Amino acid sequence: MAVALHRLTQWIAQRPALDKVGDTLMWVLGPTFNSRLVKNAANGTWLGHPLHPLLVTLPIGTWAGSGLLDLLGEDNEQAADTLLTAGVISALPTAMAGLAQWVDTYGPPRRIGAAHAMANNAALALQLASVVARRQGHRGLGKGLSCAALGLVSGAGYLGGHLSYALGVGVDHTAFHDPLEDWTTTDVAAAAVPDDAPVTARAGERQIMLARHDGEIVAYDAVCTHAGGPLGEGTIVDGCGRCPWHGSMFSLADGSVVEAPATTPQPRYDVRLSGGLIEVRAALPA
């Protein structure tokens, strides 16, 4: 079964027709995230990891609970309907958080994400129809619509899991970097670090981004936590390092995320000079 499901995701990833769906979504909803405040809130910058996985528990949990209560009989009708409606309401911010992650994807992840969104939106439409049917006294129809919606949500959930666990969307791309516990000499001299741009240095097998902040040299992992972009090839803007791939901004003071789509702070390194050369090690806890 696992092989068949994997082949299905590969098939979806190779469907050019989904690019048209993605382009339409971007044209209609993409501008929503032009605001830094909205972008940071929806991505989960304030939370420290993507917001979408946290919110999905609300519609899934309430709809599953509603389905269970439907099976238990007439005494639970009001509770089932209340949970159903709560799930419909919670699906809206959940979708916005998912869209915030999706807008910065490309290629196969974008196509699979579009299919994920289509399945979830279809499920939401079915649940809305179920709410209407129940209120008009067509309870059997409402239950059937909700059951179909749960099937779609399950399929969408599989695609969402594939995006995260197989394709790494939303995963910290520095998570498996072993820390440099000992002082390690980089291949860049202190004099070679400019005042207005980052540079990429190598310390052992690790790539490090070096920059100047308040007159001091600072060092961070050169791999952007969001999607692995090369921070050393980015820019310095208002005391922050900006990733050249998706525009994530990290404070040069402490590595905290200033602007999404990144949600995880950038790993920081302590810096010292030795004979004009820069040495780094993983920053000690404050």
Short mmCIF file of C-alpha atoms in Angstrom, two decimals, residues 7-257:
data_model
loop_
_atom_site.label_atom_id
_atom_site.label_comp_id
_atom_site.label_asym_id
_atom_site.label_seq_id
_atom_site.Cartn_x
_atom_site.Cartn_y
_atom_site.Cartn_z
CA ARG A 7 3.41 6.40 -6.73
CA LEU A 8 0.20 8.39 -6.43
CA THR A 9 2.04 11.38 -4.98
CA GLN A 10 4.63 11.13 -7.75
CA TRP A 11 1.82 11.09 -10.31
CA ILE A 12 0.27 14.20 -8.76
CA ALA A 13 3.66 15.94 -8.70
CA GLN A 14 3.97 15.40 -12.46
CA ARG A 15 0.60 16.93 -13.40
CA PRO A 16 1.20 20.28 -15.20
CA ALA A 17 -2.53 21.03 -14.97
CA LEU A 18 -2.04 21.70 -11.27
CA ASP A 19 0.22 24.61 -12.18
CA LYS A 20 -2.85 26.43 -13.51
CA VAL A 21 -4.61 25.83 -10.21
CA GLY A 22 -1.58 27.15 -8.38
CA ASP A 23 -1.32 30.22 -10.59
CA THR A 24 -4.98 31.02 -9.98
CA LEU A 25 -4.58 30.67 -6.22
CA MET A 26 -1.52 32.91 -6.29
CA TRP A 27 -3.32 35.55 -8.35
CA VAL A 28 -6.36 35.58 -6.07
CA LEU A 29 -4.85 35.04 -2.62
CA GLY A 30 -1.10 35.59 -2.95
CA PRO A 31 -1.28 39.38 -2.34
CA THR A 32 -2.80 38.66 1.08
CA PHE A 33 0.69 37.87 2.32
CA ASN A 34 2.39 41.02 1.05
CA SER A 35 1.98 42.45 4.54
CA ARG A 36 4.77 41.39 6.91
CA LEU A 37 2.31 41.31 9.81
CA VAL A 38 -0.07 38.93 8.02
CA LYS A 39 2.75 36.81 6.63
CA ASN A 40 4.42 36.38 10.02
CA ALA A 41 1.14 35.64 11.79
CA ALA A 42 -0.06 33.07 9.25
CA ASN A 43 3.28 31.28 8.90
CA GLY A 44 3.80 30.98 12.67
CA THR A 45 6.94 33.09 13.07
CA TRP A 46 5.70 34.05 16.54
CA LEU A 47 5.25 30.36 17.39
CA GLY A 48 8.70 29.13 16.39
CA HIS A 49 7.44 26.58 13.86
CA PRO A 50 4.72 26.51 11.18
CA LEU A 51 1.23 27.33 12.45
CA HIS A 52 -0.66 25.13 9.99
CA PRO A 53 0.12 21.74 11.64
CA LEU A 54 -1.20 23.08 14.94
CA LEU A 55 -4.44 24.40 13.48
CA VAL A 56 -5.31 21.31 11.43
CA THR A 57 -6.19 19.49 14.65
CA LEU A 58 -9.24 21.74 15.04
CA PRO A 59 -11.28 20.92 11.91
CA ILE A 60 -10.10 17.31 11.85
CA GLY A 61 -10.89 16.78 15.53
CA THR A 62 -14.28 18.49 15.49
CA TRP A 63 -15.40 16.81 12.27
CA ALA A 64 -14.27 13.41 13.47
CA GLY A 65 -16.10 13.99 16.76
CA SER A 66 -19.22 15.05 14.88
CA GLY A 67 -19.06 11.91 12.77
CA LEU A 68 -18.77 9.74 15.86
CA LEU A 69 -21.73 11.45 17.51
CA ASP A 70 -23.75 10.92 14.32
CA LEU A 71 -23.20 7.20 14.76
CA LEU A 72 -24.36 7.26 18.39
CA GLY A 73 -27.93 8.27 17.63
CA GLU A 74 -30.54 11.00 17.99
CA ASP A 75 -29.63 12.02 21.54
CA ASN A 76 -26.36 13.45 20.20
CA GLU A 77 -27.69 15.41 17.23
CA GLN A 78 -27.21 18.88 18.72
CA ALA A 79 -23.68 18.13 19.87
CA ALA A 80 -22.81 16.64 16.48
CA ASP A 81 -24.11 19.72 14.68
CA THR A 82 -22.24 22.05 17.02
CA LEU A 83 -18.94 20.27 16.40
CA LEU A 84 -19.61 20.25 12.67
CA THR A 85 -20.13 24.02 12.64
CA ALA A 86 -17.07 24.60 14.82
CA GLY A 87 -15.00 22.62 12.34
CA VAL A 88 -16.26 24.71 9.43
CA ILE A 89 -15.32 27.91 11.26
CA SER A 90 -11.87 26.65 12.26
CA ALA A 91 -11.15 25.46 8.71
CA LEU A 92 -10.84 29.04 7.49
CA PRO A 93 -7.79 30.14 9.54
CA THR A 94 -6.33 26.67 9.05
CA ALA A 95 -6.52 27.10 5.29
CA MET A 96 -4.92 30.55 5.47
CA ALA A 97 -2.01 29.17 7.50
CA GLY A 98 -1.53 26.39 4.97
CA LEU A 99 -1.67 28.84 2.08
CA ALA A 100 0.98 30.98 3.77
CA GLN A 101 3.37 28.02 3.65
CA TRP A 102 2.36 27.03 0.14
CA VAL A 103 2.98 30.38 -1.58
CA ASP A 104 6.75 29.94 -1.22
CA THR A 105 6.89 26.47 -2.78
CA TYR A 106 7.74 25.55 -6.35
CA GLY A 107 7.63 22.52 -8.65
CA PRO A 108 6.41 19.20 -7.18
CA PRO A 109 5.69 20.61 -3.68
CA ARG A 110 3.53 23.34 -5.19
CA ARG A 111 1.57 20.83 -7.28
CA ILE A 112 1.04 18.45 -4.38
CA GLY A 113 0.13 21.40 -2.18
CA ALA A 114 -2.45 22.52 -4.73
CA ALA A 115 -4.01 19.05 -4.74
CA HIS A 116 -3.96 19.08 -0.93
CA ALA A 117 -5.79 22.41 -0.92
CA MET A 118 -8.33 21.27 -3.52
CA ALA A 119 -9.22 18.19 -1.48
CA ASN A 120 -9.56 20.22 1.72
CA ASN A 121 -11.67 22.89 0.04
CA ALA A 122 -13.94 20.22 -1.42
CA ALA A 123 -14.29 18.74 2.07
CA LEU A 124 -15.16 22.16 3.46
CA ALA A 125 -17.81 22.63 0.77
CA LEU A 126 -19.33 19.24 1.63
CA GLN A 127 -19.40 20.10 5.33
CA LEU A 128 -21.07 23.42 4.60
CA ALA A 129 -23.66 21.56 2.53
CA SER A 130 -24.08 19.16 5.43
CA VAL A 131 -24.79 22.05 7.81
CA VAL A 132 -27.48 23.34 5.45
CA ALA A 133 -29.01 19.90 4.91
CA ARG A 134 -29.23 19.23 8.65
CA ARG A 135 -30.89 22.57 9.33
CA GLN A 136 -33.46 21.84 6.63
CA GLY A 137 -34.29 18.51 8.22
CA HIS A 138 -32.42 16.28 5.78
CA ARG A 139 -30.31 14.63 8.43
CA GLY A 140 -29.49 11.49 6.48
CA LEU A 141 -28.17 13.54 3.58
CA GLY A 142 -26.16 15.67 5.99
CA LYS A 143 -24.53 12.61 7.52
CA GLY A 144 -23.64 11.26 4.08
CA LEU A 145 -22.06 14.56 3.05
CA SER A 146 -20.02 14.68 6.25
CA CYS A 147 -18.84 11.12 5.75
CA ALA A 148 -17.65 11.97 2.23
CA ALA A 149 -15.92 15.07 3.58
CA LEU A 150 -14.00 13.00 6.14
CA GLY A 151 -12.77 10.77 3.34
CA LEU A 152 -11.45 13.79 1.45
CA VAL A 153 -9.81 15.19 4.58
CA SER A 154 -8.04 11.88 5.12
CA GLY A 155 -6.65 11.95 1.59
CA ALA A 156 -5.63 15.58 1.95
CA GLY A 157 -3.94 14.73 5.23
CA TYR A 158 -1.82 12.11 3.51
CA LEU A 159 -0.69 14.66 0.93
CA GLY A 160 0.07 17.16 3.68
CA GLY A 161 2.17 14.59 5.49
CA HIS A 162 4.04 13.85 2.27
CA LEU A 163 4.82 17.54 1.86
CA SER A 164 6.38 17.72 5.31
CA TYR A 165 7.97 14.33 5.84
CA ALA A 166 8.99 13.39 2.29
CA LEU A 167 9.62 16.79 0.70
CA GLY A 168 10.65 18.78 3.78
CA VAL A 169 8.19 21.65 3.42
CA GLY A 170 8.12 23.51 6.73
CA VAL A 171 11.02 21.48 8.17
CA ASP A 172 14.03 23.25 9.73
CA HIS A 173 16.77 22.65 7.17
CA THR A 174 19.50 22.96 9.82
CA ALA A 175 17.93 20.42 12.16
CA PHE A 176 20.44 17.68 11.39
CA HIS A 177 23.56 19.85 11.40
CA ASP A 178 25.90 18.65 14.13
CA PRO A 179 26.96 21.61 16.29
CA LEU A 180 30.56 22.82 16.13
CA GLU A 181 31.32 22.37 19.81
CA ASP A 182 35.01 23.29 19.51
CA TRP A 183 36.53 26.46 18.12
CA THR A 184 37.03 25.94 14.38
CA THR A 185 39.00 28.20 12.05
CA THR A 186 37.14 29.47 8.98
CA ASP A 187 38.68 30.09 5.58
CA VAL A 188 37.83 33.82 5.66
CA ALA A 189 39.97 36.53 7.24
CA ALA A 190 38.33 39.20 9.36
CA ALA A 191 39.45 41.89 6.92
CA ALA A 192 37.50 40.18 4.13
CA VAL A 193 34.10 40.63 5.82
CA PRO A 194 32.47 43.79 4.38
CA ASP A 195 30.23 46.16 6.29
CA ASP A 196 27.23 45.92 3.98
CA ALA A 197 27.00 42.32 2.74
CA PRO A 198 27.26 38.77 4.08
CA VAL A 199 29.94 36.31 3.02
CA THR A 200 30.04 32.54 3.10
CA ALA A 201 32.88 30.87 4.97
CA ARG A 202 33.74 27.25 5.59
CA ALA A 203 34.50 25.92 9.05
CA GLY A 204 35.42 22.27 8.72
CA GLU A 205 32.53 20.74 6.76
CA ARG A 206 30.09 23.50 7.77
CA GLN A 207 29.18 26.56 5.74
CA ILE A 208 28.91 29.70 7.86
CA MET A 209 27.45 33.10 7.03
CA LEU A 210 29.61 35.95 8.29
CA ALA A 211 28.48 39.56 8.51
CA ARG A 212 29.15 42.71 10.50
CA HIS A 213 26.65 44.03 13.02
CA ASP A 214 27.27 47.06 15.23
CA GLY A 215 30.93 46.89 14.32
CA GLU A 216 31.32 43.25 15.33
CA ILE A 217 31.58 40.13 13.18
CA VAL A 218 28.65 37.76 13.69
CA ALA A 219 28.26 34.21 12.42
CA TYR A 220 25.23 32.07 11.60
CA ASP A 221 24.60 28.80 9.82
CA ALA A 222 24.68 29.64 6.11
CA VAL A 223 21.73 27.34 5.34
CA CYS A 224 18.39 29.10 5.77
CA THR A 225 16.18 27.25 8.22
CA HIS A 226 13.15 27.74 5.96
CA ALA A 227 14.15 25.96 2.76
CA GLY A 228 17.92 25.67 2.73
CA GLY A 229 18.68 28.89 0.86
CA PRO A 230 22.29 30.23 0.88
CA LEU A 231 22.23 33.13 3.34
CA GLY A 232 25.79 34.09 2.41
CA GLU A 233 24.49 35.02 -1.04
CA GLY A 234 21.73 37.21 0.37
CA THR A 235 21.69 40.82 1.51
CA ILE A 236 21.83 42.87 4.69
CA VAL A 237 18.67 44.93 5.30
CA ASP A 238 17.99 46.98 8.44
CA GLY A 239 20.30 44.91 10.62
CA CYS A 240 18.96 41.62 9.25
CA GLY A 241 20.22 38.96 6.87
CA ARG A 242 17.75 38.36 4.04
CA CYS A 243 17.63 34.98 2.29
CA PRO A 244 17.95 35.28 -1.51
CA TRP A 245 15.42 32.51 -2.17
CA HIS A 246 12.21 33.45 -0.36
CA GLY A 247 13.06 36.66 1.48
CA SER A 248 13.15 35.35 5.05
CA MET A 249 14.84 37.89 7.33
CA PHE A 250 16.86 37.03 10.44
CA SER A 251 18.12 39.52 13.01
CA LEU A 252 21.91 39.74 12.98
CA ALA A 253 21.75 40.45 16.71
CA ASP A 254 20.42 37.04 17.76
CA GLY A 255 19.20 35.08 14.71
CA SER A 256 15.51 35.53 15.50
CA VAL A 257 13.07 35.57 12.59
#
